[in-house]
XYZ file of C-alpha atoms in Angstrom:
384
model
C -28.287 -6.352 -4.568
C -24.947 -4.815 -5.580
C -26.669 -2.783 -8.338
C -29.155 -1.346 -5.816
C -26.333 -0.425 -3.485
C -24.434 1.289 -6.279
C -27.489 3.280 -7.358
C -28.181 4.417 -3.811
C -24.538 5.344 -3.321
C -24.305 7.244 -6.571
C -27.268 9.316 -5.553
C -25.605 10.111 -2.241
C -22.186 10.593 -3.926
C -20.796 7.859 -1.732
C -20.172 4.716 -3.759
C -17.525 3.517 -6.118
C -18.089 1.719 -9.377
C -18.768 -2.050 -9.334
C -15.908 -3.087 -7.043
C -13.525 -1.269 -4.754
C -11.377 1.774 -4.208
C -9.166 2.987 -1.416
C -8.543 5.797 1.029
C -6.092 6.739 3.894
C -5.020 9.037 6.712
C -5.905 12.698 6.903
C -2.624 14.330 7.916
C -2.279 17.009 10.578
C 0.704 18.508 12.359
C 1.526 17.364 15.846
C 0.196 20.648 17.192
C -2.784 21.053 14.846
C -6.096 21.505 16.616
C -7.791 19.326 13.997
C -6.337 16.258 15.664
C -8.960 16.724 18.367
C -11.749 16.067 15.846
C -13.145 12.621 15.109
C -10.416 11.082 12.903
C -12.592 8.584 11.053
C -16.047 7.210 10.422
C -17.807 4.905 12.851
C -17.157 2.006 10.491
C -13.419 2.555 10.390
C -13.282 2.895 14.170
C -15.144 -0.408 14.459
C -12.647 -2.087 12.131
C -9.708 -0.673 14.084
C -11.169 -1.945 17.334
C -11.697 -5.404 15.844
C -8.392 -5.834 13.973
C -6.099 -4.123 16.500
C -7.868 -5.054 19.748
C -8.307 -1.412 20.749
C -10.977 0.425 22.675
C -12.840 3.174 20.872
C -10.769 5.812 22.680
C -7.524 4.049 21.787
C -8.553 3.749 18.118
C -9.442 7.453 17.963
C -6.151 8.413 19.604
C -4.106 6.227 17.263
C -5.786 7.528 14.122
C -5.361 11.122 15.275
C -1.657 10.634 16.021
C -1.163 8.862 12.671
C -2.736 11.847 10.927
C -0.243 14.103 12.672
C 2.708 11.848 11.796
C 1.685 11.640 8.146
C 1.572 15.418 7.781
C 4.810 15.916 9.713
C 6.749 13.320 7.685
C 7.564 15.386 4.531
C 8.372 18.438 6.660
C 10.763 16.387 8.788
C 12.500 15.064 5.671
C 13.015 18.621 4.425
C 14.258 19.828 7.818
C 16.821 17.002 8.140
C 18.137 17.528 4.613
C 21.172 15.435 3.664
C 21.319 14.049 7.225
C 17.883 12.404 6.855
C 18.072 8.688 7.628
C 14.409 7.696 7.285
C 11.276 7.918 9.394
C 8.496 5.747 10.781
C 5.439 5.958 13.011
C 5.887 4.466 16.484
C 2.553 3.106 17.749
C 3.748 2.893 21.363
C 4.642 6.570 21.631
C 2.127 7.786 19.065
C 4.841 9.902 17.425
C 6.874 10.032 14.243
C 10.470 8.876 14.704
C 12.976 10.620 12.433
C 16.430 9.098 11.954
C 19.359 11.443 11.278
C 23.059 10.884 10.801
C 25.788 12.415 12.948
C 25.984 15.239 10.402
C 22.694 16.681 11.702
C 23.306 19.902 13.620
C 21.955 20.529 17.136
C 19.639 23.128 15.620
C 18.214 20.566 13.176
C 17.604 18.055 15.944
C 15.944 20.720 18.079
C 13.698 21.763 15.193
C 12.578 18.175 14.641
C 11.770 17.705 18.317
C 9.943 21.032 18.427
C 7.809 19.874 15.488
C 6.762 16.794 17.484
C 9.164 14.103 16.246
C 11.348 11.688 18.171
C 14.936 11.890 16.888
C 17.242 8.886 16.529
C 20.881 8.924 15.381
C 21.838 6.387 12.692
C 24.982 5.570 10.749
C 23.681 5.719 7.171
C 21.622 8.408 5.462
C 18.455 7.525 3.579
C 20.191 8.631 0.397
C 23.027 6.135 0.962
C 20.609 3.308 1.761
C 18.469 4.095 -1.283
C 21.604 4.025 -3.436
C 22.528 0.604 -2.028
C 19.041 -0.709 -2.788
C 19.226 0.697 -6.316
C 22.445 -1.256 -6.865
C 20.731 -4.428 -5.612
C 17.782 -3.711 -7.924
C 20.156 -4.124 -10.853
C 20.992 -7.693 -9.813
C 19.103 -10.719 -11.128
C 17.481 -12.393 -8.128
C 16.857 -16.151 -7.933
C 13.483 -17.484 -6.808
C 14.755 -18.176 -3.279
C 15.065 -14.409 -2.720
C 11.615 -12.990 -1.989
C 12.127 -9.212 -1.704
C 14.333 -6.384 -0.419
C 13.722 -2.928 1.032
C 15.396 -0.158 2.990
C 14.662 -0.453 6.718
C 15.406 2.885 8.418
C 15.114 1.292 11.877
C 17.809 -1.265 11.087
C 19.823 1.180 8.995
C 20.289 -1.451 6.301
C 18.723 -2.940 3.206
C 16.769 -5.979 4.438
C 16.793 -8.913 2.011
C 14.129 -11.587 2.516
C 15.128 -15.172 1.769
C 12.796 -18.178 1.837
C 13.980 -20.340 4.738
C 14.408 -23.648 2.906
C 16.247 -21.965 0.010
C 18.819 -20.024 2.014
C 21.618 -22.540 1.445
C 21.099 -22.647 -2.340
C 24.211 -21.662 -4.263
C 22.377 -19.087 -6.387
C 20.871 -17.489 -3.278
C 24.245 -17.324 -1.559
C 25.794 -15.827 -4.695
C 23.079 -13.146 -4.796
C 23.603 -12.306 -1.117
C 27.350 -11.947 -1.652
C 26.755 -9.453 -4.455
C 24.050 -7.668 -2.438
C 26.372 -7.193 0.546
C 28.951 -5.679 -1.779
C 26.349 -3.044 -2.736
C 26.017 -1.674 0.797
C 24.796 -2.526 4.314
C 22.540 -5.608 4.127
C 20.604 -7.642 6.684
C 19.174 -11.027 5.686
C 15.680 -11.902 6.936
C 14.241 -15.400 6.733
C 10.673 -15.584 5.405
C 8.393 -18.598 5.304
C 7.075 -18.189 1.759
C 7.690 -16.190 -1.391
C 5.108 -13.654 -2.514
C 2.848 -14.285 -5.487
C 0.299 -12.206 -7.372
C -3.355 -12.428 -6.347
C -5.379 -12.626 -9.538
C -7.936 -15.432 -9.806
C -10.020 -17.322 -12.342
C -13.678 -16.409 -12.740
C -15.481 -17.398 -9.566
C -18.576 -15.784 -8.105
C -17.982 -12.433 -6.439
C -16.987 -8.934 -7.285
C -16.046 -7.406 -10.602
C -14.027 -6.812 -12.533
C -13.365 -9.529 -15.110
C -11.058 -9.675 -18.098
C -10.704 -12.888 -20.042
C -10.681 -15.654 -17.439
C -9.297 -13.435 -14.668
C -11.085 -11.743 -11.795
C -9.420 -8.829 -10.053
C -10.518 -5.922 -7.894
C -11.015 -2.250 -8.670
C -8.566 0.032 -6.906
C -9.402 3.754 -7.023
C -11.611 5.952 -9.134
C -9.781 8.460 -11.308
C -11.410 10.932 -13.651
C -12.272 8.835 -16.687
C -11.792 5.401 -15.143
C -10.072 3.484 -12.367
C -6.635 2.113 -11.476
C -5.762 -1.458 -10.601
C -2.908 -3.994 -10.786
C -0.944 -4.428 -14.009
C -0.850 -8.218 -13.830
C -4.658 -8.275 -14.182
C -4.599 -7.490 -17.905
C -2.754 -6.260 -20.984
C -3.327 -2.975 -22.859
C -6.566 -2.933 -24.915
C -8.029 -5.982 -23.107
C -11.792 -5.640 -22.562
C -13.082 -5.297 -18.997
C -16.459 -6.413 -17.644
C -18.087 -5.459 -14.365
C -19.703 -7.441 -11.587
C -22.834 -7.978 -13.720
C -20.716 -8.961 -16.772
C -21.673 -5.795 -18.624
C -18.944 -4.061 -20.626
C -17.055 -1.370 -18.675
C -14.086 -0.327 -20.830
C -10.561 -1.411 -21.739
C -7.082 -1.436 -20.273
C -5.611 1.870 -21.434
C -2.199 1.201 -19.919
C -0.621 -1.720 -18.069
C 2.851 -2.588 -16.766
C 4.001 -5.879 -15.204
C 6.569 -6.942 -14.069
C 9.022 -4.180 -13.060
C 5.840 -2.298 -12.129
C 2.392 -3.614 -11.232
C -0.107 -0.973 -12.257
C -2.777 -0.332 -14.859
C -5.690 1.921 -15.610
C -9.021 1.219 -17.286
C -11.370 3.700 -18.915
C -15.008 3.709 -17.815
C -18.057 4.143 -20.069
C -21.144 2.298 -21.283
C -23.274 3.485 -18.381
C -20.642 2.961 -15.688
C -19.464 5.859 -13.564
C -16.837 6.634 -10.934
C -17.294 7.906 -7.388
C -14.560 8.575 -4.740
C -15.378 5.691 -2.397
C -13.912 2.421 -1.109
C -16.364 -0.383 -0.331
C -16.525 -1.492 3.299
C -18.423 -4.695 2.437
C -20.723 -4.350 5.436
C -17.760 -4.719 7.799
C -17.395 -0.944 7.887
C -19.276 1.836 6.162
C -18.089 2.714 2.671
C -15.120 5.072 2.915
C -14.812 8.416 1.107
C -11.465 9.127 -0.584
C -10.160 12.644 0.084
C -6.524 12.486 -1.041
C -3.381 10.381 -1.352
C -0.942 11.489 1.355
C 1.596 8.709 1.941
C 1.304 6.907 5.292
C 4.747 6.234 6.854
C 5.826 2.806 8.149
C 4.139 1.889 11.406
C 0.766 3.433 10.607
C -2.439 1.435 10.358
C -3.847 0.625 6.927
C -6.846 -1.270 5.554
C -7.545 -3.148 2.334
C -10.747 -3.705 0.340
C -10.866 -6.614 -2.102
C -13.393 -8.701 -4.014
C -12.463 -12.030 -2.381
C -11.772 -11.332 1.283
C -13.416 -7.899 1.478
C -12.147 -5.690 4.344
C -9.029 -6.304 6.424
C -6.618 -4.055 8.300
C -3.012 -4.134 9.476
C 0.156 -2.047 9.534
C 2.543 -0.540 6.980
C 5.820 -2.463 7.350
C 8.107 -0.946 4.687
C 8.146 1.428 1.732
C 9.917 1.038 -1.619
C 10.400 -2.727 -1.443
C 11.423 -4.784 -4.456
C 9.445 -8.057 -4.606
C 10.778 -10.965 -6.654
C 7.680 -12.661 -8.136
C 8.057 -15.721 -10.345
C 7.197 -13.515 -13.344
C 9.980 -11.037 -12.474
C 10.872 -8.365 -9.926
C 8.457 -5.500 -9.178
C 9.915 -2.347 -7.614
C 8.688 0.428 -5.333
C 6.021 -1.658 -3.581
C 4.816 -1.037 -0.027
C 4.834 -3.985 2.376
C 2.022 -4.598 4.902
C 0.890 -7.349 7.253
C -2.662 -7.193 5.905
C -3.913 -10.534 4.576
C -5.209 -11.086 1.014
C -6.201 -13.933 -1.284
C -6.553 -14.607 -5.043
C -8.991 -12.169 -6.637
C -8.040 -9.320 -4.280
C -5.409 -8.112 -6.788
C -5.808 -4.488 -7.774
C -8.007 -3.657 -4.777
C -7.761 -0.613 -2.548
C -5.312 0.077 0.257
C -6.421 3.022 2.376
C -5.247 4.780 5.525
C -7.892 6.999 7.084
C -9.405 8.732 4.056
C -6.171 8.826 2.017
C -5.658 6.477 -0.935
C -2.418 4.511 -0.603
C -2.197 1.956 -3.396
C -3.525 -1.064 -5.286
C -3.001 -4.641 -4.136
C -0.157 -6.359 -5.976
C 0.587 -9.711 -4.313
C 1.600 -11.490 -1.154
C 1.676 -14.778 0.687
C -0.630 -16.467 3.184
C -4.393 -16.051 3.494
C -7.022 -14.443 5.689
C -7.447 -17.526 7.873
C -3.852 -17.997 8.978
C -2.480 -14.527 8.121
C 0.263 -13.375 5.803
C 1.777 -10.298 4.151
C 0.607 -8.243 1.178
C 2.307 -5.613 -0.995
C 0.705 -2.732 -2.868
C 1.759 -0.444 -5.706
C 1.564 3.171 -4.461
C -1.289 5.056 -6.104
C 0.668 8.290 -6.583
C 3.135 6.491 -8.850
C 0.253 5.247 -11.015
C -1.315 8.702 -11.227
C 2.005 10.264 -12.221
C 2.817 7.560 -14.765
C -0.427 7.950 -16.701
C -1.208 11.601 -15.964
C -4.385 10.689 -14.075
C -6.257 12.633 -11.416
C -7.593 10.835 -8.363
C -11.359 11.255 -7.946
C -11.738 12.677 -4.427
C -14.676 13.754 -2.293
């Protein structure tokens, strides 16, 4: 059945090789007339209505405003300059919020508002917060510390600590050193994150050794996925157990990314599988969705689920070691979903790294941004 679907999709230039890919938001300025056009396929609108409890009109409006915020975000960063304190999408107002320090001039604030952003004054610049996080990244974190990231809303580096480990001496010692690095807020989490690879059970490709993971995005010559799924040169087999290619590059921990070459009759197409929940999604680019925007994930175990971007550039402390520059979401995932696609609109966002929880009770999942993978290996995203 999967083979028939792939053949049909290849003919229509719609399907991705044996597993999954990802896509994301199409950006537009706050005043761009393109925001009046249909922002997504019928399938994506259906998923948004189901996962966010929205009407069709509300889903269309949210996706259109997210497109505008995504395109405005890099322009706002450039306009704010050294006074930039971070930015995020506010679902209630449907606008991008841009934080600036007191050093921002009245003219800068006016320019941001004129561009369509909401402006908020904060104490610390994004540069200062990023520097504080970089200092924390150099610390050795105990297992009771789950992750840390810059939160522009809070104006601090938020450090997640597993609730029943907060009183541990090694956790308290880490927090003392973290607070010395800069402004820190401690957040209690219920569980630590873990990677989401699985042993061979029935379902989607791909397989390597005794591990099943999920395909992320097509690139010219292969696809990208999670680094913890396999080591360089390891052979990869597709959903039908036929040979696909080999890991050409892989990094884990510190990073969690890899790429696999494709041959032996396999091919790549710029599509993310919707698994019948939504129509398969074309990939048109990789513009980064800011915090607060909606995002969906495609994986070989739990298929299609959506949620919200919670934080960028988070360091996650897995049992195997810390992984940096991950994006945090409240989308659920389960073992075997590792490496699968995160998309926002029709823009590729990243490949599933790990998380906690499941798709029955909920949880949180992190992904490795796709642009970092492309840059690391000199790859080109296959787009429609």
